[in-house]
mmCIF file with all atom_site columns, C-alpha atoms in Angstrom:
data_model
loop_
_atom_site.group_PDB
_atom_site.id
_atom_site.type_symbol
_atom_site.label_atom_id
_atom_site.label_alt_id
_atom_site.label_comp_id
_atom_site.label_asym_id
_atom_site.label_entity_id
_atom_site.label_seq_id
_atom_site.pdbx_PDB_ins_code
_atom_site.Cartn_x
_atom_site.Cartn_y
_atom_site.Cartn_z
_atom_site.occupancy
_atom_site.B_iso_or_equiv
_atom_site.pdbx_formal_charge
_atom_site.auth_seq_id
_atom_site.auth_comp_id
_atom_site.auth_asym_id
_atom_site.auth_atom_id
_atom_site.pdbx_PDB_model_num
ATOM 1   C CA . MET K 1 1   ? 142.408 144.815 114.291 1.00 54.00 ? 833  MET K CA 1
ATOM 2   C CA . ARG K 1 2   ? 144.756 142.096 114.363 1.00 53.00 ? 834  ARG K CA 1
ATOM 3   C CA . GLU K 1 3   ? 148.458 143.133 115.752 1.00 56.00 ? 835  GLU K CA 1
ATOM 4   C CA . ASP K 1 4   ? 150.227 142.893 112.814 1.00 58.00 ? 836  ASP K CA 1
ATOM 5   C CA . ASP K 1 5   ? 148.069 145.360 111.251 1.00 58.00 ? 837  ASP K CA 1
ATOM 6   C CA . ILE K 1 6   ? 148.273 147.855 114.353 1.00 58.00 ? 838  ILE K CA 1
ATOM 7   C CA . TRP K 1 7   ? 152.329 147.123 113.637 1.00 59.00 ? 839  TRP K CA 1
ATOM 8   C CA . LEU K 1 8   ? 152.019 148.132 109.826 1.00 62.00 ? 840  LEU K CA 1
ATOM 9   C CA . LEU K 1 9   ? 149.848 151.121 110.619 1.00 64.00 ? 841  LEU K CA 1
ATOM 10  C CA . LYS K 1 10  ? 152.784 152.366 112.715 1.00 59.00 ? 842  LYS K CA 1
ATOM 11  C CA . ARG K 1 11  ? 155.146 151.802 110.209 1.00 57.00 ? 843  ARG K CA 1
ATOM 12  C CA . LEU K 1 12  ? 153.450 153.734 107.605 1.00 60.00 ? 844  LEU K CA 1
ATOM 13  C CA . ASN K 1 13  ? 155.367 157.209 107.019 1.00 54.00 ? 845  ASN K CA 1
ATOM 14  C CA . PHE K 1 14  ? 152.044 159.260 107.113 1.00 61.00 ? 846  PHE K CA 1
ATOM 15  C CA . PHE K 1 15  ? 152.187 158.890 111.125 1.00 62.00 ? 847  PHE K CA 1
ATOM 16  C CA . PRO K 1 16  ? 155.831 160.209 111.482 1.00 56.00 ? 848  PRO K CA 1
ATOM 17  C CA . ASP K 1 17  ? 155.315 161.441 115.131 1.00 63.00 ? 849  ASP K CA 1
ATOM 18  C CA . ALA K 1 18  ? 151.749 160.333 116.269 1.00 66.00 ? 850  ALA K CA 1
ATOM 19  C CA . THR K 1 19  ? 151.767 159.713 119.969 1.00 69.00 ? 851  THR K CA 1
ATOM 20  C CA . GLY K 1 20  ? 150.538 156.577 121.324 1.00 70.00 ? 852  GLY K CA 1
ATOM 21  C CA . GLU K 1 21  ? 147.387 158.071 122.643 1.00 75.00 ? 853  GLU K CA 1
ATOM 22  C CA . GLN K 1 22  ? 146.850 159.409 119.257 1.00 72.00 ? 854  GLN K CA 1
ATOM 23  C CA . MET K 1 23  ? 147.529 156.118 117.638 1.00 73.00 ? 855  MET K CA 1
ATOM 24  C CA . GLN K 1 24  ? 145.321 154.605 119.862 1.00 74.00 ? 856  GLN K CA 1
ATOM 25  C CA . ALA K 1 25  ? 142.450 156.787 118.924 1.00 73.00 ? 857  ALA K CA 1
ATOM 26  C CA . LEU K 1 26  ? 143.191 156.091 115.585 1.00 76.00 ? 858  LEU K CA 1
ATOM 27  C CA . VAL K 1 27  ? 143.229 152.258 115.318 1.00 77.00 ? 859  VAL K CA 1
ATOM 28  C CA . GLN K 1 28  ? 139.701 152.529 117.489 1.00 80.00 ? 860  GLN K CA 1
ATOM 29  C CA . THR K 1 29  ? 138.025 154.374 114.933 1.00 83.00 ? 861  THR K CA 1
ATOM 30  C CA . ILE K 1 30  ? 139.270 152.649 111.644 1.00 85.00 ? 862  ILE K CA 1
ATOM 31  C CA . HIS K 1 31  ? 136.856 150.699 109.681 1.00 88.00 ? 863  HIS K CA 1
ATOM 32  C CA . PRO K 1 32  ? 138.320 147.687 107.595 1.00 90.00 ? 864  PRO K CA 1
ATOM 33  C CA . LYS K 1 33  ? 136.822 147.128 104.620 1.00 94.00 ? 865  LYS K CA 1
ATOM 34  C CA . ALA K 1 34  ? 136.937 144.375 101.493 1.00 96.00 ? 866  ALA K CA 1
ATOM 35  C CA . PHE K 1 35  ? 136.712 144.923 98.294  1.00 97.00 ? 867  PHE K CA 1
ATOM 36  C CA . GLN K 1 36  ? 136.473 142.960 94.992  1.00 96.00 ? 868  GLN K CA 1
ATOM 37  C CA . LYS K 1 37  ? 138.327 143.161 91.725  1.00 92.00 ? 869  LYS K CA 1
ATOM 38  C CA . GLY K 1 38  ? 136.135 145.972 89.755  1.00 92.00 ? 870  GLY K CA 1
ATOM 39  C CA . GLU K 1 39  ? 133.795 147.350 92.723  1.00 95.00 ? 871  GLU K CA 1
ATOM 40  C CA . MET K 1 40  ? 133.985 150.950 93.429  1.00 96.00 ? 872  MET K CA 1
ATOM 41  C CA . ILE K 1 41  ? 135.260 151.783 96.935  1.00 96.00 ? 873  ILE K CA 1
ATOM 42  C CA . TYR K 1 42  ? 133.534 155.861 95.942  1.00 95.00 ? 874  TYR K CA 1
ATOM 43  C CA . PHE K 1 43  ? 131.897 157.804 92.891  1.00 92.00 ? 875  PHE K CA 1
ATOM 44  C CA . PRO K 1 44  ? 132.099 161.578 92.068  1.00 91.00 ? 876  PRO K CA 1
ATOM 45  C CA . GLY K 1 45  ? 129.884 163.187 94.360  1.00 92.00 ? 877  GLY K CA 1
ATOM 46  C CA . GLU K 1 46  ? 129.729 161.158 97.097  1.00 93.00 ? 878  GLU K CA 1
ATOM 47  C CA . LEU K 1 47  ? 130.562 163.036 100.537 1.00 92.00 ? 879  LEU K CA 1
ATOM 48  C CA . ALA K 1 48  ? 134.433 162.444 101.099 1.00 92.00 ? 880  ALA K CA 1
ATOM 49  C CA . ASN K 1 49  ? 133.661 161.800 105.134 1.00 92.00 ? 881  ASN K CA 1
ATOM 50  C CA . HIS K 1 50  ? 136.808 158.949 105.076 1.00 92.00 ? 882  HIS K CA 1
ATOM 51  C CA . VAL K 1 51  ? 140.835 158.737 104.116 1.00 90.00 ? 883  VAL K CA 1
ATOM 52  C CA . TYR K 1 52  ? 141.441 155.226 102.905 1.00 92.00 ? 884  TYR K CA 1
ATOM 53  C CA . LEU K 1 53  ? 144.733 153.352 103.663 1.00 89.00 ? 885  LEU K CA 1
ATOM 54  C CA . VAL K 1 54  ? 145.629 150.304 101.436 1.00 90.00 ? 886  VAL K CA 1
ATOM 55  C CA . ARG K 1 55  ? 146.205 146.748 103.416 1.00 88.00 ? 887  ARG K CA 1
ATOM 56  C CA . GLU K 1 56  ? 146.192 144.749 100.348 1.00 90.00 ? 888  GLU K CA 1
ATOM 57  C CA . GLY K 1 57  ? 145.658 144.643 96.401  1.00 92.00 ? 889  GLY K CA 1
ATOM 58  C CA . MET K 1 58  ? 145.589 147.613 94.233  1.00 91.00 ? 890  MET K CA 1
ATOM 59  C CA . ILE K 1 59  ? 143.342 150.776 93.883  1.00 93.00 ? 891  ILE K CA 1
ATOM 60  C CA . ARG K 1 60  ? 142.962 152.636 90.865  1.00 91.00 ? 892  ARG K CA 1
ATOM 61  C CA . LEU K 1 61  ? 141.989 156.515 91.081  1.00 90.00 ? 893  LEU K CA 1
ATOM 62  C CA . ALA K 1 62  ? 140.412 157.958 87.974  1.00 88.00 ? 894  ALA K CA 1
ATOM 63  C CA . LYS K 1 63  ? 138.708 161.372 86.641  1.00 82.00 ? 895  LYS K CA 1
ATOM 64  C CA . ILE K 1 64  ? 136.154 161.083 83.391  1.00 77.00 ? 896  ILE K CA 1
ATOM 65  C CA . THR K 1 65  ? 137.348 163.187 81.009  1.00 71.00 ? 897  THR K CA 1
ATOM 66  C CA . PRO K 1 66  ? 135.059 165.712 79.393  1.00 71.00 ? 898  PRO K CA 1
ATOM 67  C CA . GLU K 1 67  ? 134.974 163.104 76.264  1.00 70.00 ? 899  GLU K CA 1
ATOM 68  C CA . GLY K 1 68  ? 133.895 160.559 78.698  1.00 73.00 ? 900  GLY K CA 1
ATOM 69  C CA . ARG K 1 69  ? 136.918 158.495 79.197  1.00 72.00 ? 901  ARG K CA 1
ATOM 70  C CA . SER K 1 70  ? 137.859 156.882 82.119  1.00 75.00 ? 902  SER K CA 1
ATOM 71  C CA . LEU K 1 71  ? 141.826 158.516 82.980  1.00 77.00 ? 903  LEU K CA 1
ATOM 72  C CA . THR K 1 72  ? 143.847 157.197 85.397  1.00 81.00 ? 904  THR K CA 1
ATOM 73  C CA . LEU K 1 73  ? 145.252 159.533 88.175  1.00 82.00 ? 905  LEU K CA 1
ATOM 74  C CA . GLU K 1 74  ? 147.339 157.066 89.953  1.00 83.00 ? 906  GLU K CA 1
ATOM 75  C CA . MET K 1 75  ? 147.250 153.787 91.320  1.00 86.00 ? 907  MET K CA 1
ATOM 76  C CA . PHE K 1 76  ? 147.781 153.104 95.048  1.00 88.00 ? 908  PHE K CA 1
ATOM 77  C CA . ASN K 1 77  ? 149.476 149.790 96.613  1.00 86.00 ? 909  ASN K CA 1
ATOM 78  C CA . PRO K 1 78  ? 149.779 148.340 99.934  1.00 85.00 ? 910  PRO K CA 1
ATOM 79  C CA . GLY K 1 79  ? 150.769 151.247 102.713 1.00 81.00 ? 911  GLY K CA 1
ATOM 80  C CA . ASP K 1 80  ? 149.815 153.997 100.168 1.00 84.00 ? 912  ASP K CA 1
ATOM 81  C CA . ILE K 1 81  ? 147.103 156.587 101.207 1.00 84.00 ? 913  ILE K CA 1
ATOM 82  C CA . PHE K 1 82  ? 144.042 158.064 99.387  1.00 89.00 ? 914  PHE K CA 1
ATOM 83  C CA . GLY K 1 83  ? 141.099 160.161 98.961  1.00 89.00 ? 915  GLY K CA 1
ATOM 84  C CA . GLU K 1 84  ? 143.318 162.656 101.532 1.00 84.00 ? 916  GLU K CA 1
ATOM 85  C CA . MET K 1 85  ? 141.797 165.474 99.796  1.00 83.00 ? 917  MET K CA 1
ATOM 86  C CA . ALA K 1 86  ? 138.688 165.073 102.444 1.00 82.00 ? 918  ALA K CA 1
ATOM 87  C CA . LEU K 1 87  ? 141.278 166.925 104.608 1.00 78.00 ? 919  LEU K CA 1
ATOM 88  C CA . ALA K 1 88  ? 142.117 169.614 102.590 1.00 77.00 ? 920  ALA K CA 1
ATOM 89  C CA . GLY K 1 89  ? 138.317 170.901 102.570 1.00 76.00 ? 921  GLY K CA 1
ATOM 90  C CA . GLN K 1 90  ? 137.168 168.684 99.945  1.00 78.00 ? 922  GLN K CA 1
ATOM 91  C CA . ASP K 1 91  ? 133.359 167.843 100.949 1.00 87.00 ? 923  ASP K CA 1
ATOM 92  C CA . ARG K 1 92  ? 132.279 165.353 98.282  1.00 91.00 ? 924  ARG K CA 1
ATOM 93  C CA . ARG K 1 93  ? 134.714 163.140 95.973  1.00 91.00 ? 925  ARG K CA 1
ATOM 94  C CA . SER K 1 94  ? 135.626 164.492 92.285  1.00 86.00 ? 926  SER K CA 1
ATOM 95  C CA . GLU K 1 95  ? 137.234 161.502 91.322  1.00 89.00 ? 927  GLU K CA 1
ATOM 96  C CA . THR K 1 96  ? 136.298 157.591 91.036  1.00 92.00 ? 928  THR K CA 1
ATOM 97  C CA . ALA K 1 97  ? 138.275 154.891 93.104  1.00 95.00 ? 929  ALA K CA 1
ATOM 98  C CA . GLU K 1 98  ? 137.988 151.490 92.247  1.00 94.00 ? 930  GLU K CA 1
ATOM 99  C CA . ALA K 1 99  ? 139.681 148.147 93.312  1.00 95.00 ? 931  ALA K CA 1
ATOM 100 C CA . MET K 1 100 ? 141.780 147.042 90.414  1.00 89.00 ? 932  MET K CA 1
ATOM 101 C CA . ARG K 1 101 ? 142.787 143.605 92.525  1.00 89.00 ? 933  ARG K CA 1
ATOM 102 C CA . ASP K 1 102 ? 140.794 141.982 95.745  1.00 94.00 ? 934  ASP K CA 1
ATOM 103 C CA . CYS K 1 103 ? 141.480 144.747 98.336  1.00 95.00 ? 935  CYS K CA 1
ATOM 104 C CA . ALA K 1 104 ? 141.312 145.194 101.719 1.00 93.00 ? 936  ALA K CA 1
ATOM 105 C CA . ILE K 1 105 ? 141.481 148.807 102.652 1.00 93.00 ? 937  ILE K CA 1
ATOM 106 C CA . TRP K 1 106 ? 140.852 150.654 106.341 1.00 90.00 ? 938  TRP K CA 1
ATOM 107 C CA . ALA K 1 107 ? 138.426 153.467 106.043 1.00 92.00 ? 939  ALA K CA 1
ATOM 108 C CA . VAL K 1 108 ? 139.766 156.554 108.605 1.00 88.00 ? 940  VAL K CA 1
ATOM 109 C CA . PRO K 1 109 ? 137.363 159.251 109.689 1.00 89.00 ? 941  PRO K CA 1
ATOM 110 C CA . ARG K 1 110 ? 138.448 162.428 108.331 1.00 88.00 ? 942  ARG K CA 1
ATOM 111 C CA . THR K 1 111 ? 137.557 164.046 111.625 1.00 87.00 ? 943  THR K CA 1
ATOM 112 C CA . THR K 1 112 ? 139.653 161.697 113.481 1.00 83.00 ? 944  THR K CA 1
ATOM 113 C CA . LEU K 1 113 ? 142.650 162.519 111.544 1.00 80.00 ? 945  LEU K CA 1
ATOM 114 C CA . GLN K 1 114 ? 142.003 165.893 111.541 1.00 82.00 ? 946  GLN K CA 1
ATOM 115 C CA . ALA K 1 115 ? 141.986 166.160 115.068 1.00 81.00 ? 947  ALA K CA 1
ATOM 116 C CA . ILE K 1 116 ? 145.634 164.136 115.144 1.00 78.00 ? 948  ILE K CA 1
ATOM 117 C CA . VAL K 1 117 ? 146.434 166.553 112.287 1.00 77.00 ? 949  VAL K CA 1
ATOM 118 C CA . GLU K 1 118 ? 145.501 169.336 114.410 1.00 79.00 ? 950  GLU K CA 1
ATOM 119 C CA . GLN K 1 119 ? 148.327 168.235 116.747 1.00 78.00 ? 951  GLN K CA 1
ATOM 120 C CA . ASN K 1 120 ? 151.020 167.022 114.802 1.00 75.00 ? 952  ASN K CA 1
ATOM 121 C CA . PRO K 1 121 ? 152.589 169.789 112.843 1.00 75.00 ? 953  PRO K CA 1
ATOM 122 C CA . LYS K 1 122 ? 154.756 167.414 110.938 1.00 73.00 ? 954  LYS K CA 1
ATOM 123 C CA . MET K 1 123 ? 151.618 165.043 110.061 1.00 72.00 ? 955  MET K CA 1
ATOM 124 C CA . ALA K 1 124 ? 150.255 168.413 108.605 1.00 74.00 ? 956  ALA K CA 1
ATOM 125 C CA . LEU K 1 125 ? 153.452 169.014 106.178 1.00 73.00 ? 957  LEU K CA 1
ATOM 126 C CA . GLN K 1 126 ? 153.208 165.357 105.104 1.00 71.00 ? 958  GLN K CA 1
ATOM 127 C CA . ILE K 1 127 ? 149.870 165.726 103.898 1.00 72.00 ? 959  ILE K CA 1
ATOM 128 C CA . THR K 1 128 ? 150.637 169.156 102.253 1.00 75.00 ? 960  THR K CA 1
ATOM 129 C CA . LYS K 1 129 ? 153.354 167.477 100.256 1.00 73.00 ? 961  LYS K CA 1
ATOM 130 C CA . ILE K 1 130 ? 151.149 164.410 99.275  1.00 72.00 ? 962  ILE K CA 1
ATOM 131 C CA . ILE K 1 131 ? 148.246 166.620 98.440  1.00 72.00 ? 963  ILE K CA 1
ATOM 132 C CA . GLY K 1 132 ? 150.544 169.107 95.923  1.00 71.00 ? 964  GLY K CA 1
ATOM 133 C CA . PHE K 1 133 ? 152.280 166.142 94.703  1.00 68.00 ? 965  PHE K CA 1
ATOM 134 C CA . ARG K 1 134 ? 148.595 164.387 93.652  1.00 69.00 ? 966  ARG K CA 1
ATOM 135 C CA . ARG K 1 135 ? 147.796 167.964 92.363  1.00 70.00 ? 967  ARG K CA 1
ATOM 136 C CA . LEU K 1 136 ? 150.877 167.926 90.017  1.00 65.00 ? 968  LEU K CA 1
ATOM 137 C CA . GLN K 1 137 ? 150.015 164.377 88.604  1.00 66.00 ? 969  GLN K CA 1
ATOM 138 C CA . ILE K 1 138 ? 147.019 165.281 87.412  1.00 67.00 ? 970  ILE K CA 1
ATOM 139 C CA . GLU K 1 139 ? 148.198 168.228 86.036  1.00 66.00 ? 971  GLU K CA 1
ATOM 140 C CA . ASN K 1 140 ? 150.614 166.080 84.166  1.00 64.00 ? 972  ASN K CA 1
ATOM 141 C CA . LYS K 1 141 ? 147.756 163.772 83.213  1.00 67.00 ? 973  LYS K CA 1
ATOM 142 C CA . VAL K 1 142 ? 145.924 166.274 81.525  1.00 66.00 ? 974  VAL K CA 1
ATOM 143 C CA . SER K 1 143 ? 148.816 167.413 79.860  1.00 64.00 ? 975  SER K CA 1
ATOM 144 C CA . ASN K 1 144 ? 149.689 164.225 78.720  1.00 68.00 ? 976  ASN K CA 1
ATOM 145 C CA . LEU K 1 145 ? 146.611 163.818 76.364  1.00 68.00 ? 977  LEU K CA 1
ATOM 146 C CA . LEU K 1 146 ? 148.127 166.251 74.455  1.00 68.00 ? 978  LEU K CA 1
ATOM 147 C CA . SER K 1 147 ? 150.814 163.752 73.371  1.00 83.00 ? 979  SER K CA 1
ATOM 148 C CA . THR K 1 148 ? 150.320 161.137 71.126  1.00 88.00 ? 980  THR K CA 1
ATOM 149 C CA . VAL K 1 149 ? 149.698 157.283 71.994  1.00 91.00 ? 981  VAL K CA 1
ATOM 150 C CA . PRO K 1 150 ? 153.234 155.962 71.556  1.00 93.00 ? 982  PRO K CA 1
ATOM 151 C CA . VAL K 1 151 ? 154.467 158.583 73.712  1.00 92.00 ? 983  VAL K CA 1
ATOM 152 C CA . ARG K 1 152 ? 152.304 158.151 76.430  1.00 89.00 ? 984  ARG K CA 1
ATOM 153 C CA . LEU K 1 153 ? 152.582 154.267 76.208  1.00 92.00 ? 985  LEU K CA 1
ATOM 154 C CA . ALA K 1 154 ? 156.298 154.577 76.625  1.00 93.00 ? 986  ALA K CA 1
ATOM 155 C CA . ARG K 1 155 ? 155.862 156.704 79.328  1.00 90.00 ? 987  ARG K CA 1
ATOM 156 C CA . LEU K 1 156 ? 153.981 154.438 80.871  1.00 89.00 ? 988  LEU K CA 1
ATOM 157 C CA . ILE K 1 157 ? 156.275 151.434 80.581  1.00 93.00 ? 989  ILE K CA 1
ATOM 158 C CA . LEU K 1 158 ? 159.244 153.462 81.822  1.00 93.00 ? 990  LEU K CA 1
ATOM 159 C CA . THR K 1 159 ? 156.940 154.481 85.043  1.00 87.00 ? 991  THR K CA 1
ATOM 160 C CA . LEU K 1 160 ? 155.665 150.914 85.798  1.00 89.00 ? 992  LEU K CA 1
ATOM 161 C CA . ALA K 1 161 ? 159.465 149.484 85.060  1.00 92.00 ? 993  ALA K CA 1
ATOM 162 C CA . GLU K 1 162 ? 160.307 152.069 87.859  1.00 89.00 ? 994  GLU K CA 1
ATOM 163 C CA . ARG K 1 163 ? 157.289 151.188 90.415  1.00 83.00 ? 995  ARG K CA 1
ATOM 164 C CA . TYR K 1 164 ? 156.913 147.689 89.674  1.00 86.00 ? 996  TYR K CA 1
ATOM 165 C CA . PRO K 1 165 ? 160.826 146.413 89.015  1.00 90.00 ? 997  PRO K CA 1
ATOM 166 C CA . GLY K 1 166 ? 160.968 142.463 88.137  1.00 90.00 ? 998  GLY K CA 1
ATOM 167 C CA . PRO K 1 167 ? 163.854 140.765 87.593  1.00 91.00 ? 999  PRO K CA 1
ATOM 168 C CA . LEU K 1 168 ? 166.727 141.366 85.441  1.00 91.00 ? 1000 LEU K CA 1
ATOM 169 C CA . ASP K 1 169 ? 166.670 139.714 82.159  1.00 89.00 ? 1001 ASP K CA 1
ATOM 170 C CA . LEU K 1 170 ? 169.765 139.508 80.455  1.00 90.00 ? 1002 LEU K CA 1
ATOM 171 C CA . GLY K 1 171 ? 170.523 142.564 82.168  1.00 92.00 ? 1003 GLY K CA 1
ATOM 172 C CA . ARG K 1 172 ? 167.354 144.330 81.050  1.00 93.00 ? 1004 ARG K CA 1
ATOM 173 C CA . ARG K 1 173 ? 165.002 145.927 82.998  1.00 95.00 ? 1005 ARG K CA 1
ATOM 174 C CA . THR K 1 174 ? 161.671 143.991 83.484  1.00 94.00 ? 1006 THR K CA 1
ATOM 175 C CA . ILE K 1 175 ? 157.948 144.665 84.595  1.00 93.00 ? 1007 ILE K CA 1
ATOM 176 C CA . LYS K 1 176 ? 156.514 142.670 87.903  1.00 85.00 ? 1008 LYS K CA 1
ATOM 177 C CA . ILE K 1 177 ? 153.144 144.140 87.567  1.00 82.00 ? 1009 ILE K CA 1
ATOM 178 C CA . ARG K 1 178 ? 150.474 142.464 84.962  1.00 81.00 ? 1010 ARG K CA 1
ATOM 179 C CA . LEU K 1 179 ? 148.073 144.333 83.445  1.00 84.00 ? 1011 LEU K CA 1
ATOM 180 C CA . THR K 1 180 ? 145.782 143.836 80.096  1.00 86.00 ? 1012 THR K CA 1
ATOM 181 C CA . HIS K 1 181 ? 145.848 145.845 77.628  1.00 89.00 ? 1013 HIS K CA 1
ATOM 182 C CA . GLN K 1 182 ? 142.659 147.542 78.646  1.00 86.00 ? 1014 GLN K CA 1
ATOM 183 C CA . ASP K 1 183 ? 144.066 148.336 82.080  1.00 83.00 ? 1015 ASP K CA 1
ATOM 184 C CA . MET K 1 184 ? 147.031 150.294 80.036  1.00 87.00 ? 1016 MET K CA 1
ATOM 185 C CA . GLY K 1 185 ? 144.520 152.315 77.997  1.00 86.00 ? 1017 GLY K CA 1
ATOM 186 C CA . ASP K 1 186 ? 142.668 153.026 80.892  1.00 79.00 ? 1018 ASP K CA 1
ATOM 187 C CA . LEU K 1 187 ? 145.772 154.384 82.287  1.00 81.00 ? 1019 LEU K CA 1
ATOM 188 C CA . ILE K 1 188 ? 146.422 156.482 79.235  1.00 83.00 ? 1020 ILE K CA 1
ATOM 189 C CA . ALA K 1 189 ? 143.219 157.288 78.090  1.00 78.00 ? 1021 ALA K CA 1
ATOM 190 C CA . ALA K 1 190 ? 143.486 155.116 75.152  1.00 84.00 ? 1022 ALA K CA 1
ATOM 191 C CA . ASN K 1 191 ? 141.293 152.379 73.417  1.00 86.00 ? 1023 ASN K CA 1
ATOM 192 C CA . ARG K 1 192 ? 142.212 148.804 73.656  1.00 90.00 ? 1024 ARG K CA 1
ATOM 193 C CA . GLU K 1 193 ? 143.011 148.609 70.241  1.00 93.00 ? 1025 GLU K CA 1
ATOM 194 C CA . ILE K 1 194 ? 145.482 151.102 69.392  1.00 93.00 ? 1026 ILE K CA 1
ATOM 195 C CA . VAL K 1 195 ? 147.389 150.116 72.579  1.00 93.00 ? 1027 VAL K CA 1
ATOM 196 C CA . THR K 1 196 ? 147.245 146.543 71.213  1.00 94.00 ? 1028 THR K CA 1
ATOM 197 C CA . ALA K 1 197 ? 148.873 148.048 67.886  1.00 95.00 ? 1029 ALA K CA 1
ATOM 198 C CA . THR K 1 198 ? 151.255 149.925 69.524  1.00 95.00 ? 1030 THR K CA 1
ATOM 199 C CA . LEU K 1 199 ? 152.887 147.408 71.865  1.00 95.00 ? 1031 LEU K CA 1
ATOM 200 C CA . ASN K 1 200 ? 152.924 145.043 68.494  1.00 94.00 ? 1032 ASN K CA 1
ATOM 201 C CA . ARG K 1 201 ? 154.910 148.059 66.685  1.00 95.00 ? 1033 ARG K CA 1
ATOM 202 C CA . PHE K 1 202 ? 157.287 148.210 69.762  1.00 96.00 ? 1034 PHE K CA 1
ATOM 203 C CA . LYS K 1 203 ? 158.054 144.626 69.722  1.00 95.00 ? 1035 LYS K CA 1
ATOM 204 C CA . LYS K 1 204 ? 158.263 144.724 66.289  1.00 94.00 ? 1036 LYS K CA 1
ATOM 205 C CA . ASP K 1 205 ? 160.686 147.363 66.777  1.00 95.00 ? 1037 ASP K CA 1
ATOM 206 C CA . ASP K 1 206 ? 162.675 145.531 69.297  1.00 95.00 ? 1038 ASP K CA 1
ATOM 207 C CA . VAL K 1 207 ? 161.671 148.312 71.898  1.00 96.00 ? 1039 VAL K CA 1
ATOM 208 C CA . ILE K 1 208 ? 160.119 145.791 73.954  1.00 95.00 ? 1040 ILE K CA 1
ATOM 209 C CA . GLY K 1 209 ? 160.159 142.410 74.328  1.00 93.00 ? 1041 GLY K CA 1
ATOM 210 C CA . LEU K 1 210 ? 157.732 139.614 76.412  1.00 85.00 ? 1042 LEU K CA 1
ATOM 211 C CA . ASN K 1 211 ? 159.390 136.691 78.511  1.00 81.00 ? 1043 ASN K CA 1
ATOM 212 C CA . GLY K 1 212 ? 156.049 135.055 79.217  1.00 78.00 ? 1044 GLY K CA 1
ATOM 213 C CA . THR K 1 213 ? 153.503 137.668 80.349  1.00 80.00 ? 1045 THR K CA 1
ATOM 214 C CA . THR K 1 214 ? 156.195 139.646 81.545  1.00 88.00 ? 1046 THR K CA 1
ATOM 215 C CA . ILE K 1 215 ? 157.322 142.892 79.689  1.00 93.00 ? 1047 ILE K CA 1
ATOM 216 C CA . VAL K 1 216 ? 161.212 143.331 79.056  1.00 95.00 ? 1048 VAL K CA 1
ATOM 217 C CA . LEU K 1 217 ? 162.496 146.887 78.421  1.00 96.00 ? 1049 LEU K CA 1
ATOM 218 C CA . THR K 1 218 ? 164.454 145.386 75.573  1.00 95.00 ? 1050 THR K CA 1
ATOM 219 C CA . ASN K 1 219 ? 165.897 148.904 74.127  1.00 95.00 ? 1051 ASN K CA 1
ATOM 220 C CA . GLU K 1 220 ? 165.060 151.134 76.926  1.00 94.00 ? 1052 GLU K CA 1
ATOM 221 C CA . ARG K 1 221 ? 167.240 154.474 75.379  1.00 93.00 ? 1053 ARG K CA 1
ATOM 222 C CA . GLU K 1 222 ? 164.576 153.671 72.293  1.00 95.00 ? 1054 GLU K CA 1
ATOM 223 C CA . LEU K 1 223 ? 161.823 153.849 75.194  1.00 95.00 ? 1055 LEU K CA 1
ATOM 224 C CA . TYR K 1 224 ? 163.238 157.154 76.519  1.00 93.00 ? 1056 TYR K CA 1
ATOM 225 C CA . HIS K 1 225 ? 163.408 158.734 73.343  1.00 94.00 ? 1057 HIS K CA 1
ATOM 226 C CA . ILE K 1 226 ? 159.868 157.999 72.133  1.00 93.00 ? 1058 ILE K CA 1
ATOM 227 C CA . SER K 1 227 ? 158.653 159.298 75.534  1.00 90.00 ? 1059 SER K CA 1
ATOM 228 C CA . GLY K 1 228 ? 160.429 162.773 75.259  1.00 87.00 ? 1060 GLY K CA 1
ATOM 229 C CA . ILE K 1 229 ? 161.674 162.095 78.668  1.00 78.00 ? 1061 ILE K CA 1
ATOM 230 C CA . ASP K 1 230 ? 164.759 163.364 79.476  1.00 75.00 ? 1062 ASP K CA 1
ATOM 231 C CA . LYS K 1 231 ? 166.216 159.911 81.451  1.00 70.00 ? 1063 LYS K CA 1
ATOM 232 C CA . GLY K 1 232 ? 167.700 161.893 84.413  1.00 57.00 ? 1064 GLY K CA 1
ATOM 233 C CA . GLU K 1 233 ? 163.900 162.959 84.983  1.00 55.00 ? 1065 GLU K CA 1
ATOM 234 C CA . ASN K 1 234 ? 162.496 159.517 85.497  1.00 53.00 ? 1066 ASN K CA 1
#
């Protein structure tokens, strides 16, 4: 690993109190991997032998619904950890992990992390929090499937504006990340045509706007109204 990679690893909140000896053991077992956009990191049913850290790019964690649609559970960016359910006793994967952009990740053997966690109560607590948060996200995603596409899309736009904020446009929030209509459909379990039609309706009603390829939240109050989210919850 490069020196700057080791420096970045030490800065991750996931390793709050790991000792120098523990960090050295971790660094020596990490396997750097690279994936091109669209490649799968793992599939359901595969052995959960590693936990992954995102170095560059973006990863999409998804689950296949009973109807056969791909439901996005979460997106991971540089500095994020995924596949952590391996530390909670999951022997095989129950979801897919796909590269949404060209990615560089670190694969950490489960046995290495387990040994460090056993000696580090704060890390164990951090992992427990991450796992609990991810389970809550999955429950929320599944419950969201009962809502309409406009509701799910409005919630997605608000979430993206929070997580990937761009520069203000006349005082209005924008979204920095660029997603295709198919990407957005995958994120809310809707087909591309319905997403396109709903976005066009949002633009016609002046709820959102476009500045080039950047989405502008023209009427954020209306977006919150459509989403059914109390503004204090976001």
